[in-house]
């Protein structure tokens, strides 16, 4: 077996010297190096921003989405949407483990895992698309994938249904980051609180702020607000238009006794919501962007333009123990389990 | 006096509900609201990208540039280049202060200031263009401008030449953020250490890390490295290719006793340098992106892709007291003043 790079750079075809994620094309040859793992893939869970873009491009025609996915993987050696840049994750069974890893990891042949690194850097070969479930961004395939030595994964737990675990793990970074960031007594605004990461962030934020804190959840209309109310994950709920930052600012102030909040968390998946995230936060506060639709320059120039001295953080999908933290949340909250089963199973 | 919005939304003519910067047209009526400041303008310093575009459009004919500037301000109520979207800054004297601000700010009638918010959101009326100095993107005018309550500015110091102060203030956010972020004993990697913001960040970082810390500056070739060595702003210098993250990682480890650094600071102005910023940083460390060429998704997915638990921050051009912190640096360091005079005057 040949020796591979920890980060998978040995598989980059173009441009040379790049890492697999920014690379335009990587090798999806399924002969593994000594520090790679071969996975027999069952499902791809396409990143939500990516899947939305694919559906729009195909004007809702699922056959066209299917063809586009095949084409992208053919071209790039990985399922990275060229427009959004994003990927997703996969589920599969361990088929082969490189010699250099065999004694270093807790996996054995046949284990069922979910990869927690993005599909945007994962060597993938699709032999056949068996079905697409567009409502949950899921693609059932026959195919193989490679996990690098630096790649993170989780063994799917036995006491939580796999589909449920996956739905939660897809946004595992979010609650883990919130757990670290939000302190007792904080006031927190969650934009897009009714979506998957929004719900998990709301639940975690409410735990962290304790009795003296305040979690404000934003919903886009009354029916979403009604749903959010039923979860009891937020102390207060505002209905507002995230494309109108002044609207969000005023409603947030109104919900927080006229004060700006300590932290805002953007869990939306639509562009041009940077200012709605920045304006409601006090000087010295934190804006956390989980949305993959965030524009770096709009955030940077936007904060400067309104003279806001806030710390803006790029959401990192990985944090130490993030998979465990997320699975614990799902085990802990019956409401979360129920919602995930009803809405987000994948 | 009428009451205005802190962010100037009361002056937006089109589209309604927008903030002044993204707006197509704002009001440059010079009757001020109670929380606005009227400025008698002397100079516009047009953003470099904008001025380059104007010159190219006019095929170098300065009379045509002059007319185009007049037309843009006439159309939009602000000097925002419709092609580049960018503005610039201005210098002028305080003419009038709204009643609601009089006792809240440190300005008085007649003070000379530079605005630190972009011209792309500043209501401006030009009565006459007196001269244009194309080599320094400067336009001398007769005219008036408005500063909103959220608008930031700096009183120009008497003991630093205005041109020098302006050149430094252009990147004022960077050293102020570094002052806050970097702690004693930290190891810090500065990518693009030989540029304007890179030099200021290196100088500030070396001050902050103290005797036990380490500042590593990256230069792209030997002649830039030689220049950087002559400043003595970094403890160590690496020559490396920022488009090759593995190269930067290895050279950084080599300069830091085989250890990853606590903090990396991206002061480059070229795309695809996210991974070169992320890889050399230890888990739990910080990556600060000042580069406007940063891609949000490349950073977010890149860190996840290599399983790096780092905090990634979007560089904010504004921080409390940033102008003063920056001017203090320029006053303090003769080397910095000399470099600025030789290389960056505007």
XYZ file of C-alpha atoms in Angstrom:
692
model
C 0.000 0.000 0.000
C 1.222 3.466 -0.798
C 1.595 6.168 1.833
C -0.930 9.020 1.788
C -1.040 12.526 3.247
C -3.037 13.019 6.462
C -5.037 15.720 4.707
C -5.528 13.886 1.425
C -3.344 16.146 -0.701
C -1.981 13.102 -2.547
C -5.384 12.824 -4.260
C -5.544 16.360 -5.593
C -5.390 16.431 -9.381
C -6.004 20.097 -10.037
C -4.633 22.533 -8.954
C -1.486 20.827 -7.702
C -0.519 21.639 -4.104
C -4.105 22.448 -3.105
C -6.015 20.696 -0.357
C -8.887 18.433 -1.412
C -11.652 20.857 -0.396
C -10.721 23.896 -2.521
C -9.413 21.660 -5.293
C -11.294 21.672 -8.591
C -10.718 17.951 -9.097
C -9.548 15.082 -6.920
C -8.913 11.415 -7.619
C -11.744 9.026 -6.829
C -9.701 5.950 -7.610
C -10.819 3.464 -4.962
C -7.434 1.804 -4.334
C -6.693 3.053 -0.845
C -3.443 4.369 0.615
C -2.140 3.001 3.928
C -3.831 5.760 5.917
C -7.194 5.842 4.145
C -10.481 4.098 4.830
C -12.745 2.720 2.105
C -16.477 3.103 2.639
C -19.276 1.270 0.877
C -21.763 4.136 0.596
C -25.516 3.830 1.195
C -26.722 7.407 1.354
C -25.557 10.918 0.563
C -27.101 13.691 2.584
C -26.637 16.706 0.368
C -26.027 20.020 2.125
C -29.248 22.004 2.228
C -27.898 25.115 0.438
C -26.499 22.864 -2.283
C -29.669 20.834 -2.705
C -31.805 23.965 -2.883
C -29.528 25.330 -5.617
C -29.656 22.044 -7.552
C -33.455 21.953 -7.382
C -33.745 25.567 -8.523
C -31.319 25.037 -11.388
C -33.337 21.977 -12.459
C -36.623 23.863 -11.971
C -37.738 21.081 -9.613
C -37.138 18.253 -12.097
C -35.623 15.459 -9.967
C -34.325 13.565 -13.000
C -32.278 16.650 -13.880
C -31.010 16.917 -10.309
C -29.916 13.284 -10.561
C -28.043 13.908 -13.781
C -26.403 17.022 -12.359
C -25.168 15.082 -9.303
C -23.697 12.377 -11.535
C -22.018 15.024 -13.687
C -20.528 16.906 -10.753
C -19.032 13.751 -9.235
C -17.751 12.702 -12.650
C -16.085 16.074 -13.172
C -14.715 16.740 -9.718
C -14.270 13.323 -8.091
C -16.394 14.602 -5.184
C -19.943 15.891 -4.609
C -19.126 19.571 -4.249
C -21.719 21.935 -5.671
C -19.770 24.340 -7.934
C -22.170 27.212 -7.180
C -22.483 26.978 -3.396
C -19.121 25.274 -2.814
C -20.777 23.079 -0.215
C -21.121 19.316 0.096
C -22.982 17.301 2.717
C -22.253 13.985 4.418
C -22.647 10.272 3.794
C -23.581 7.011 5.497
C -21.937 3.754 4.677
C -20.212 0.644 5.928
C -16.492 0.236 6.482
C -15.143 -1.936 3.694
C -11.390 -1.635 4.134
C -8.946 0.076 6.511
C -5.414 1.099 5.519
C -2.577 -0.745 7.287
C -1.220 2.361 8.969
C -4.592 3.048 10.628
C -5.714 -0.444 11.634
C -4.423 -0.299 15.211
C -5.009 3.407 15.726
C -8.758 3.733 15.324
C -11.908 2.311 16.862
C -13.400 1.053 13.592
C -13.669 -2.448 12.181
C -14.848 -3.835 8.851
C -18.644 -3.709 8.640
C -19.173 -0.832 11.084
C -21.821 1.623 9.981
C -20.573 5.203 10.113
C -21.540 8.663 9.100
C -18.729 10.890 7.849
C -18.556 14.252 9.545
C -16.252 15.837 7.036
C -17.874 17.495 4.094
C -18.609 15.705 0.860
C -16.894 18.725 -0.693
C -13.543 17.066 0.004
C -14.454 13.372 0.084
C -13.345 11.198 -2.846
C -16.563 9.655 -4.146
C -17.555 7.349 -6.935
C -21.238 6.882 -7.748
C -22.068 3.701 -9.633
C -25.801 4.239 -9.537
C -28.337 6.602 -8.015
C -31.091 4.399 -6.622
C -33.482 7.074 -5.403
C -33.715 10.709 -4.366
C -35.852 11.948 -1.497
C -35.851 15.689 -2.177
C -37.825 16.597 0.923
C -34.916 15.419 3.085
C -32.042 16.171 0.668
C -31.176 12.461 0.590
C -29.723 10.481 -2.256
C -29.575 6.696 -2.046
C -26.701 5.335 -4.108
C -24.459 2.458 -4.925
C -20.912 3.694 -4.687
C -17.697 4.045 -2.723
C -15.969 6.814 -0.823
C -12.649 7.459 0.904
C -12.005 8.879 4.355
C -8.601 10.507 4.955
C -6.619 10.126 8.160
C -7.701 13.616 9.296
C -11.324 12.854 8.386
C -13.843 12.791 11.207
C -16.710 10.341 11.494
C -19.108 8.893 14.010
C -20.194 5.307 14.520
C -23.942 5.415 14.340
C -25.311 4.685 17.818
C -27.530 1.670 18.494
C -29.971 3.473 20.804
C -30.924 6.243 18.382
C -32.361 5.459 14.988
C -29.768 6.072 12.293
C -31.917 8.412 10.315
C -32.563 10.487 13.414
C -28.896 10.523 14.416
C -27.918 11.678 10.946
C -30.434 14.436 10.807
C -28.957 15.748 14.021
C -25.290 15.124 13.174
C -25.654 17.053 9.949
C -25.628 20.224 12.023
C -23.487 18.842 14.851
C -21.106 21.785 14.861
C -23.840 24.268 15.718
C -25.000 23.169 19.194
C -21.423 22.318 20.200
C -20.271 25.838 19.305
C -23.250 27.386 21.082
C -22.482 25.384 24.217
C -19.029 26.936 24.250
C -20.042 30.454 23.280
C -23.201 31.269 25.220
C -22.852 32.138 28.913
C -25.287 32.327 31.798
C -27.415 35.457 31.639
C -26.729 36.202 27.972
C -29.387 37.543 25.643
C -29.309 35.626 22.368
C -31.051 36.212 19.039
C -31.442 33.171 16.804
C -32.220 33.960 13.172
C -33.880 31.052 11.437
C -34.846 29.453 14.739
C -37.412 27.170 13.135
C -34.953 25.319 10.914
C -32.912 22.315 11.902
C -29.772 24.022 13.182
C -31.900 26.883 14.509
C -33.915 24.528 16.705
C -30.839 22.802 18.091
C -29.133 26.148 18.721
C -32.258 27.497 20.437
C -32.495 24.455 22.683
C -28.812 24.606 23.606
C -28.823 28.398 24.050
C -31.789 28.210 26.426
C -29.930 25.611 28.501
C -26.825 27.779 28.641
C -28.370 31.192 29.432
C -30.193 29.826 32.488
C -32.949 31.647 34.315
C -31.575 35.158 33.939
C -30.903 34.941 30.215
C -33.110 35.413 27.203
C -33.347 33.482 23.954
C -35.227 35.238 21.147
C -36.127 33.100 18.159
C -36.931 34.605 14.756
C -39.563 33.001 12.529
C -40.592 34.212 9.102
C -44.351 33.953 9.498
C -47.091 33.220 12.003
C -47.379 29.523 11.264
C -43.632 28.985 11.777
C -43.841 31.098 14.926
C -46.729 28.982 16.197
C -44.656 25.858 15.658
C -41.673 27.406 17.455
C -43.894 28.432 20.367
C -45.037 24.829 20.718
C -41.429 23.675 21.296
C -40.830 26.067 24.170
C -37.175 26.288 23.027
C -37.163 30.105 23.006
C -38.250 32.587 25.669
C -39.569 34.993 23.074
C -40.395 34.789 19.400
C -40.304 37.526 16.785
C -41.824 37.346 13.331
C -39.658 39.378 11.003
C -38.154 39.730 7.551
C -34.452 38.860 7.640
C -33.885 40.797 4.409
C -34.954 43.938 6.254
C -32.326 44.502 8.960
C -34.169 47.465 10.477
C -37.288 45.330 10.936
C -35.260 42.647 12.740
C -33.448 45.280 14.817
C -36.649 46.938 16.000
C -38.397 43.684 16.856
C -35.345 42.414 18.711
C -35.065 45.630 20.735
C -38.742 45.343 21.507
C -38.299 41.768 22.756
C -35.237 42.646 24.862
C -36.431 45.721 26.815
C -34.990 48.128 24.274
C -31.496 46.628 24.567
C -29.298 45.151 21.868
C -28.512 41.455 22.422
C -25.172 39.958 23.478
C -25.056 37.345 20.743
C -26.809 36.702 17.459
C -26.682 33.381 15.662
C -27.448 33.159 11.963
C -28.964 29.744 11.157
C -30.584 30.871 7.915
C -29.818 29.482 4.509
C -30.508 32.553 2.382
C -28.124 35.302 1.213
C -28.074 38.956 2.269
C -28.858 38.386 5.930
C -25.529 39.697 7.253
C -26.887 43.062 8.395
C -29.933 41.524 10.077
C -27.429 39.514 12.123
C -25.112 42.439 12.911
C -27.450 45.335 13.694
C -29.228 43.843 16.748
C -25.955 43.048 18.595
C -24.395 45.322 21.231
C -20.865 46.676 20.870
C -18.540 44.008 22.217
C -21.032 41.271 21.360
C -20.686 38.291 19.058
C -22.267 37.455 15.703
C -22.036 33.780 14.824
C -22.645 32.879 11.184
C -23.614 29.265 10.589
C -25.254 30.088 7.271
C -23.251 28.895 4.297
C -24.892 31.728 2.357
C -22.904 34.290 4.346
C -20.770 36.716 2.328
C -17.443 37.528 3.962
C -17.227 41.008 2.435
C -20.840 41.896 3.188
C -20.253 41.021 6.834
C -16.875 42.767 7.087
C -17.861 45.974 5.270
C -21.352 45.955 6.754
C -20.148 46.012 10.351
C -17.645 48.754 9.546
C -20.271 50.766 7.686
C -22.519 50.995 10.734
C -19.631 51.302 13.190
C -20.412 48.069 15.027
C -17.621 46.758 17.224
C -18.714 43.134 17.201
C -16.761 39.893 16.868
C -17.986 38.021 13.796
C -17.275 34.305 13.743
C -17.266 31.951 10.774
C -19.249 28.891 11.830
C -16.956 25.882 12.118
C -18.708 22.595 11.437
C -16.242 20.867 13.689
C -15.668 21.229 17.408
C -14.191 18.740 19.832
C -16.826 16.148 20.865
C -19.419 17.768 18.648
C -20.997 14.483 17.586
C -21.456 13.323 21.176
C -22.817 16.688 22.330
C -25.364 16.585 19.548
C -26.465 12.999 20.109
C -26.830 13.753 23.831
C -29.214 16.609 22.998
C -31.343 14.318 20.895
C -31.435 11.689 23.645
C -32.256 14.342 26.245
C -35.138 16.131 24.521
C -38.268 14.262 23.587
C -39.562 17.348 21.790
C -36.439 17.535 19.654
C -36.724 13.836 18.801
C -40.362 14.261 17.890
C -39.703 17.257 15.640
C -36.771 15.573 13.963
C -38.853 12.489 13.259
C -41.703 14.546 11.863
C -39.697 17.006 9.821
C -36.088 16.208 9.259
C -35.628 12.499 9.012
C -33.021 11.571 6.503
C -34.944 69.714 14.050
C -36.361 66.441 12.908
C -35.352 63.122 14.429
C -33.171 60.814 12.325
C -32.301 57.128 12.391
C -28.974 56.204 13.949
C -28.063 54.348 10.759
C -29.325 56.970 8.317
C -32.245 54.972 6.947
C -34.400 58.129 7.027
C -32.337 59.396 4.079
C -32.827 56.364 1.877
C -34.920 57.301 -1.166
C -34.684 54.076 -3.119
C -35.287 51.232 -2.344
C -37.354 51.948 0.748
C -36.333 50.016 3.876
C -32.715 49.579 2.748
C -29.676 50.781 4.624
C -27.786 53.724 3.065
C -24.884 51.630 1.734
C -26.791 49.156 -0.446
C -29.334 51.874 -1.389
C -29.393 53.105 -4.977
C -30.191 56.685 -3.975
C -30.084 58.635 -0.727
C -31.029 62.206 0.114
C -28.197 64.746 0.139
C -30.386 67.552 1.405
C -28.078 69.426 3.777
C -30.695 70.316 6.424
C -29.519 68.073 9.234
C -31.573 65.912 11.590
C -31.028 66.191 15.330
C -28.544 63.284 15.315
C -26.550 64.199 12.235
C -23.349 66.161 11.742
C -22.778 68.564 8.839
C -19.280 68.622 7.366
C -17.756 71.281 5.146
C -15.754 69.027 2.845
C -12.195 69.745 1.629
C -11.069 66.472 0.085
C -12.479 63.195 -1.082
C -10.105 60.234 -1.027
C -11.677 57.966 -3.575
C -11.295 54.248 -2.939
C -8.478 52.898 -5.056
C -10.584 50.282 -6.880
C -13.183 52.955 -7.690
C -10.691 55.547 -8.907
C -8.951 53.018 -11.139
C -12.299 52.148 -12.704
C -13.195 55.819 -13.234
C -9.865 56.530 -14.922
C -10.204 53.518 -17.190
C -13.765 54.427 -18.147
C -12.600 57.964 -18.980
C -9.543 56.619 -20.819
C -7.360 58.743 -18.542
C -9.148 62.028 -19.341
C -9.336 63.776 -15.958
C -12.024 66.201 -17.153
C -14.231 63.189 -17.895
C -13.472 61.674 -14.485
C -14.543 64.996 -12.977
C -17.838 64.973 -14.852
C -18.484 61.331 -13.935
C -17.950 62.063 -10.238
C -20.391 64.996 -10.447
C -22.937 62.791 -12.237
C -22.664 59.926 -9.747
C -23.182 62.199 -6.763
C -26.054 63.926 -8.568
C -27.724 60.579 -9.284
C -27.110 58.736 -6.036
C -26.666 61.435 -3.380
C -23.350 59.788 -2.473
C -20.007 59.045 -4.110
C -20.487 55.322 -4.590
C -19.008 53.955 -7.785
C -21.828 51.999 -9.459
C -19.365 49.504 -10.945
C -17.145 48.717 -7.970
C -19.725 49.511 -5.276
C -16.981 51.144 -3.255
C -16.558 54.664 -1.928
C -13.601 56.075 -0.055
C -13.319 58.602 2.748
C -13.348 62.373 3.159
C -11.630 65.163 5.050
C -13.468 68.255 6.171
C -14.350 70.649 8.954
C -17.286 70.347 11.328
C -19.891 72.953 10.383
C -22.922 71.983 12.447
C -23.831 69.350 15.073
C -27.379 68.091 15.667
C -28.951 68.975 19.043
C -29.246 65.346 20.138
C -25.494 64.794 19.672
C -24.041 68.055 21.010
C -23.344 66.814 24.519
C -22.541 63.241 23.549
C -19.516 63.609 21.284
C -16.026 65.056 21.464
C -16.382 67.308 18.414
C -16.838 71.047 18.170
C -17.513 73.417 15.290
C -14.357 73.905 13.222
C -12.648 70.592 14.106
C -10.900 68.932 11.188
C -11.910 65.283 10.792
C -11.580 62.352 8.458
C -14.640 60.146 8.149
C -13.954 56.459 8.685
C -17.216 55.230 7.244
C -17.295 54.694 3.544
C -18.331 57.388 1.080
C -20.571 54.652 -0.312
C -23.094 55.497 2.424
C -22.308 59.167 3.136
C -24.757 61.863 1.926
C -22.663 64.224 -0.192
C -23.249 67.378 -2.229
C -20.504 68.667 -4.505
C -20.754 72.344 -5.460
C -17.481 72.440 -7.324
C -14.525 70.228 -8.046
C -11.420 72.374 -7.537
C -8.742 69.878 -8.516
C -7.993 66.207 -8.931
C -4.707 64.530 -7.979
C -5.044 61.221 -9.772
C -1.759 59.774 -8.469
C -3.166 59.748 -4.918
C -6.892 59.242 -5.779
C -7.648 62.629 -4.221
C -10.354 65.118 -5.234
C -10.380 68.646 -3.808
C -13.919 70.020 -3.684
C -16.298 72.624 -2.377
C -19.213 70.774 -0.879
C -20.984 69.383 2.147
C -21.505 65.957 3.648
C -23.478 64.357 6.457
C -22.271 61.998 9.147
C -24.904 59.764 10.763
C -25.002 59.036 14.496
C -23.472 55.604 13.851
C -20.831 57.146 11.594
C -17.247 56.894 12.750
C -14.594 59.568 12.307
C -11.270 60.693 13.651
C -10.050 64.145 14.573
C -6.921 64.654 12.500
C -3.916 65.073 14.754
C -1.767 68.205 14.532
C 1.513 66.344 14.978
C 1.154 63.846 12.101
C 0.904 64.926 8.471
C -2.608 64.401 7.162
C -1.486 62.273 4.233
C 0.434 59.977 6.556
C -2.465 59.756 9.007
C -4.849 58.880 6.188
C -2.616 56.153 4.806
C -2.469 54.532 8.237
C -6.160 55.019 9.036
C -7.065 53.188 5.853
C -6.234 49.913 7.673
C -7.051 51.131 11.186
C -9.144 48.115 12.133
C -6.282 45.652 11.874
C -3.848 46.727 14.616
C -6.729 47.536 16.970
C -8.112 44.014 16.625
C -4.649 42.500 17.110
C -4.143 44.529 20.269
C -7.277 42.968 21.688
C -6.704 39.438 20.447
C -3.026 38.682 21.012
C -1.887 37.871 24.560
C 1.497 37.707 26.259
C 3.409 34.575 25.333
C 1.338 33.797 22.233
C 2.884 32.436 19.071
C 1.499 34.333 16.073
C 1.784 33.739 12.334
C 1.220 36.763 10.086
C 0.502 35.937 6.450
C 1.281 38.866 4.169
C 3.469 40.522 6.793
C 5.131 42.839 4.267
C 1.979 44.685 3.173
C 0.430 47.737 4.831
C -1.884 45.963 7.268
C 0.618 43.115 7.683
C 3.329 45.491 8.861
C 1.033 47.198 11.346
C -0.221 43.832 12.640
C 3.333 42.500 12.976
C 4.428 45.567 14.920
C 1.418 45.371 17.234
C 1.637 41.594 17.676
C 5.303 41.819 18.681
C 4.385 44.423 21.308
C 1.606 42.228 22.679
C 3.374 38.834 22.846
C 6.209 40.233 24.938
C 9.510 38.471 25.552
C 8.146 34.940 25.778
C 6.038 35.103 22.639
C 6.896 34.625 18.995
C 5.805 36.531 15.901
C 6.441 34.757 12.599
C 6.041 36.889 9.476
C 5.458 35.364 6.054
C 6.954 36.967 2.947
C 6.580 35.727 -0.594
C 10.178 36.029 -1.724
C 13.662 36.837 -0.536
C 13.560 40.541 -1.372
C 10.331 41.036 0.599
C 11.807 38.973 3.417
C 14.923 41.154 3.403
C 12.757 44.257 3.678
C 10.771 42.673 6.545
C 13.982 41.711 8.346
C 15.115 45.339 8.167
C 12.036 46.458 10.119
C 12.672 44.063 13.016
C 8.854 43.791 13.416
C 8.895 39.957 13.484
C 10.982 37.510 15.506
C 11.203 35.072 12.635
C 10.478 35.252 8.924
C 9.396 32.468 6.612
C 9.406 32.636 2.830
C 6.512 30.553 1.590
C 3.763 30.153 -0.967
C 0.389 31.001 0.583
C -1.397 29.054 -2.135
C 0.334 25.938 -0.842
C -0.988 25.384 2.691
C 1.262 22.404 3.333
C 4.317 24.539 2.527
C 3.185 27.226 4.967
C 2.349 24.603 7.615
C 5.769 22.964 7.417
C 7.702 26.234 7.488
C 5.632 27.508 10.414
C 6.199 24.312 12.416
C 9.873 24.637 11.660
C 9.950 28.214 12.940
C 7.983 27.335 16.097
C 9.866 24.293 17.449
C 7.548 21.865 15.698
C 4.444 23.342 17.346
C 1.336 24.785 15.726
C 0.815 28.472 16.501
C -1.839 29.981 18.779
C -3.050 32.567 16.288
C -2.739 33.204 12.581
C -3.595 36.502 10.929
C -4.361 36.703 7.229
C -3.329 40.127 5.842
C -3.110 38.988 2.240
C -5.180 40.315 -0.615
C -5.346 37.216 -2.776
C -7.975 34.445 -2.869
C -7.587 30.813 -1.810
C -5.412 31.432 1.224
C -7.924 30.138 3.791
C -6.224 26.799 4.352
C -2.757 28.339 4.640
C -4.257 30.345 7.520
C -6.044 27.421 9.183
C -3.579 24.517 8.988
C -0.736 26.028 11.056
C -3.025 26.842 14.037
C -3.433 24.566 17.079
C -6.824 23.203 18.147
C -8.434 25.888 20.290
C -6.497 28.630 18.518
C -7.732 31.600 16.489
C -7.605 32.423 12.784
C -8.194 36.089 11.978
C -9.079 36.942 8.386
C -8.466 40.562 7.381
C -8.272 39.713 3.704
C -11.301 40.869 1.718
C -10.543 38.001 -0.656
C -11.543 35.475 2.010
C -14.293 33.030 1.063
C -16.681 32.250 3.898
C -17.469 28.751 2.675
C -13.846 27.888 1.943
C -12.935 28.817 5.513
C -15.940 27.112 7.138
C -15.756 23.900 5.164
C -11.974 23.920 5.099
C -11.610 23.853 8.877
C -14.258 21.149 9.157
C -12.625 19.194 6.374
C -9.338 18.875 8.230
C -11.008 18.489 11.626
C -9.572 21.739 13.011
C -11.257 23.070 16.122
C -10.264 26.716 15.638
C -12.194 29.965 16.050
C -12.290 31.811 12.729
C -12.992 35.543 12.860
C -14.182 37.861 10.089
C -11.961 40.955 10.190
C -13.990 43.952 11.285
C -12.694 47.263 9.934
C -14.048 48.937 13.029
C -13.096 48.521 16.656
C -13.517 50.957 19.514
C -10.692 53.549 19.478
C -9.203 51.991 16.396
C -8.206 55.306 14.861
C -6.393 56.448 17.982
C -4.636 53.100 18.409
C -3.438 53.309 14.820
C -2.253 56.913 15.016
C -0.414 56.093 18.247
C 1.471 53.323 16.457
C 2.528 55.706 13.715
C 3.690 58.278 16.268
C 5.528 55.617 18.247
C 7.465 53.921 15.463
C 9.917 55.872 13.335
C 10.399 52.810 11.143
C 6.663 52.569 10.462
C 6.524 56.303 9.612
C 9.455 55.959 7.275
C 7.948 52.956 5.475
C 4.590 54.658 5.132
C 6.163 57.802 3.696
C 8.193 55.813 1.217
C 5.532 53.344 0.145
C 1.980 54.149 1.083
C 1.374 57.910 1.052
C -1.889 59.094 -0.420
